[in-house]
Short mmCIF file of C-alpha atoms in Angstrom, two decimals:
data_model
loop_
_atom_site.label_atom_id
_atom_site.label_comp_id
_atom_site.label_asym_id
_atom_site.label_seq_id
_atom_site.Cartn_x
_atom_site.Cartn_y
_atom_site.Cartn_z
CA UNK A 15 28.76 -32.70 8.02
CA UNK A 16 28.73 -29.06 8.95
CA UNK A 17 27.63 -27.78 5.63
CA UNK A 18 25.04 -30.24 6.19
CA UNK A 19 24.17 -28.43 9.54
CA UNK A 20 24.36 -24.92 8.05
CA UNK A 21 21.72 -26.11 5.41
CA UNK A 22 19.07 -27.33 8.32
CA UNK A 23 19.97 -24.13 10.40
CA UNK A 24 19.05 -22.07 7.49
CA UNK A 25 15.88 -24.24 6.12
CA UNK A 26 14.69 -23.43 9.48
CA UNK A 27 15.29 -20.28 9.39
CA UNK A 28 14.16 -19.72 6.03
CA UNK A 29 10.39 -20.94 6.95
CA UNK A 30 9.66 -18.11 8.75
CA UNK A 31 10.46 -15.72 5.83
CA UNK A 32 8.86 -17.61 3.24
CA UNK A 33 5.33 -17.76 5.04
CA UNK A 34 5.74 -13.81 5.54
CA UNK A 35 5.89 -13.67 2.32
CA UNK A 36 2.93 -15.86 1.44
CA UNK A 37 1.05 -13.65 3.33
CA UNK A 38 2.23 -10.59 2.03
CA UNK A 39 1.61 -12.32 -1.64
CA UNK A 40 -2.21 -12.44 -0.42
CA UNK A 41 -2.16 -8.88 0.74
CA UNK A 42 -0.35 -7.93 -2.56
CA UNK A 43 -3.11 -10.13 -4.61
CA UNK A 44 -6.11 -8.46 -2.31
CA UNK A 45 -4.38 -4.83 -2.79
CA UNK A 46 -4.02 -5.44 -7.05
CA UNK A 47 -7.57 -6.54 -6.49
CA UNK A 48 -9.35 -3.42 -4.79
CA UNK A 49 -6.84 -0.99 -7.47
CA UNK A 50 -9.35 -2.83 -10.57
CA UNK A 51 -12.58 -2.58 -8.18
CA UNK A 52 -11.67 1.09 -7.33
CA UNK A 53 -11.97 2.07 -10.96
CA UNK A 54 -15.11 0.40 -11.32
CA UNK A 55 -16.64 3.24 -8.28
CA UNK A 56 -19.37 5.67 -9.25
CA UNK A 57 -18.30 8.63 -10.46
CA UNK A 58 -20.36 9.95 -7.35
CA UNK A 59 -17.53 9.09 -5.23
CA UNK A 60 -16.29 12.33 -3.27
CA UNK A 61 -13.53 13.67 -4.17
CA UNK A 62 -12.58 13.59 -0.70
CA UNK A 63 -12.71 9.61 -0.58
CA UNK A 64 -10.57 9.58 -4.32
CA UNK A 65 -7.58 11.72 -2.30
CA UNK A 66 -7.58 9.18 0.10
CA UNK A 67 -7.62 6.36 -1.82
CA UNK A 68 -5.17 8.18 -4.13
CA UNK A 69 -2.96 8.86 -1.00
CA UNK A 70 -3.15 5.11 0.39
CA UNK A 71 -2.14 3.92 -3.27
CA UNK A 72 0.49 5.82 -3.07
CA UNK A 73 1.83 5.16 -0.25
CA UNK A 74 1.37 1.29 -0.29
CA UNK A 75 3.21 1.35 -3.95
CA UNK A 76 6.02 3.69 -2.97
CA UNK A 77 6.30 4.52 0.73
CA UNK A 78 6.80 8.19 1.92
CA UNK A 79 6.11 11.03 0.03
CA UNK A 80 9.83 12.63 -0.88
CA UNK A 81 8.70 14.60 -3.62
CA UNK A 82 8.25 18.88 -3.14
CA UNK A 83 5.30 20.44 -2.50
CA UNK A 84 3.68 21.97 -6.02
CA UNK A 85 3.43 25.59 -6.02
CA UNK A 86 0.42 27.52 -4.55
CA UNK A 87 -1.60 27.29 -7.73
CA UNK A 88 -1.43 23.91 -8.42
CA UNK A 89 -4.83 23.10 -6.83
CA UNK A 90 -4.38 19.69 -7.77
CA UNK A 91 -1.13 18.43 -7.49
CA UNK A 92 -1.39 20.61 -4.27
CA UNK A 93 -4.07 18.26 -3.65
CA UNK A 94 -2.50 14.99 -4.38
CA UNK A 95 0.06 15.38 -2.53
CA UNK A 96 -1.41 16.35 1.05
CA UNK A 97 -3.08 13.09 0.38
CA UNK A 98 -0.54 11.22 0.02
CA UNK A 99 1.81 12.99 2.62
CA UNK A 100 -1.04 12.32 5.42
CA UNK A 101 0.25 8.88 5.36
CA UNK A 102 4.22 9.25 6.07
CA UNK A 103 5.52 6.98 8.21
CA UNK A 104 2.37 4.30 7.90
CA UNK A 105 3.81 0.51 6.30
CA UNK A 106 3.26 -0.49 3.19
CA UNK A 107 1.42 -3.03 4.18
CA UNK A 108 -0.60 -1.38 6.71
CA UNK A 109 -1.71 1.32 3.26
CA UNK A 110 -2.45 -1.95 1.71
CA UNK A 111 -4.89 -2.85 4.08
CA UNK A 112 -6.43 0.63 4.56
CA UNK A 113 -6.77 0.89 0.70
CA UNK A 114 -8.89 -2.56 0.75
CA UNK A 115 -10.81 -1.42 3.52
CA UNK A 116 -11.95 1.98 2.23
CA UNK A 117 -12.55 0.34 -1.30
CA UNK A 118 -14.99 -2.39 0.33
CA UNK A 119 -16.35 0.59 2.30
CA UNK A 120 -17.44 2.65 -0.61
CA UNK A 121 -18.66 -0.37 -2.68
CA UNK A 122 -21.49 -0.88 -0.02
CA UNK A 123 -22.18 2.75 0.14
#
């Protein structure tokens, strides 16, 4: 009878979690998504708007840059990784959603 109490308490509990997920399935799907459409840009995009969808990649795959800073003359590593560091501390989700954004954004430009 308990264990049979245990399992509703949980169930319960577990609903919450699994509809989190779900939506962070979607985001995932919508994310994979814009990472095909972004190769398809022109080759006119800046290089500017390739940092930052470099960075947002980045940081929605991994999290926080941890990695050292490349040497002075490493343009562009140097580069890279500004981009990506300008995100520390933003969610992986929240990069997701930026990186969808700015991909949408330079598809209508």
């Amino acid at each position: 009878r308990h264990a049979r109490l245990q399992g509703r308490t949980h169930s319960a509990r577990a609903a919450p979690r699994t509809n989190r997920t779900a939506a962070t399935m979607g985001l995932k799907e919508d994310f994979d998504k814009a990472a095909e459409e972004a190769k398809a840009l022109p080759a006119s995009t800046s290089q500017e708007d390739q940092l930052i969808l470099y960075g947002l990649f980045k940081q929605a795959n991994i999290g926080d840059n941890t990695a050292p800073k490349p040497g002075m003359l490493d343009f562009k590593g140097k580069a890279k990784w500004e981009a990506y560091s300008k995100n520390k501390g933003m969610s992986k989700d929240e990069a997701m959603e930026n990186y969808i954004a700015k991909v949408a954004e330079l598809q209508e430009a």
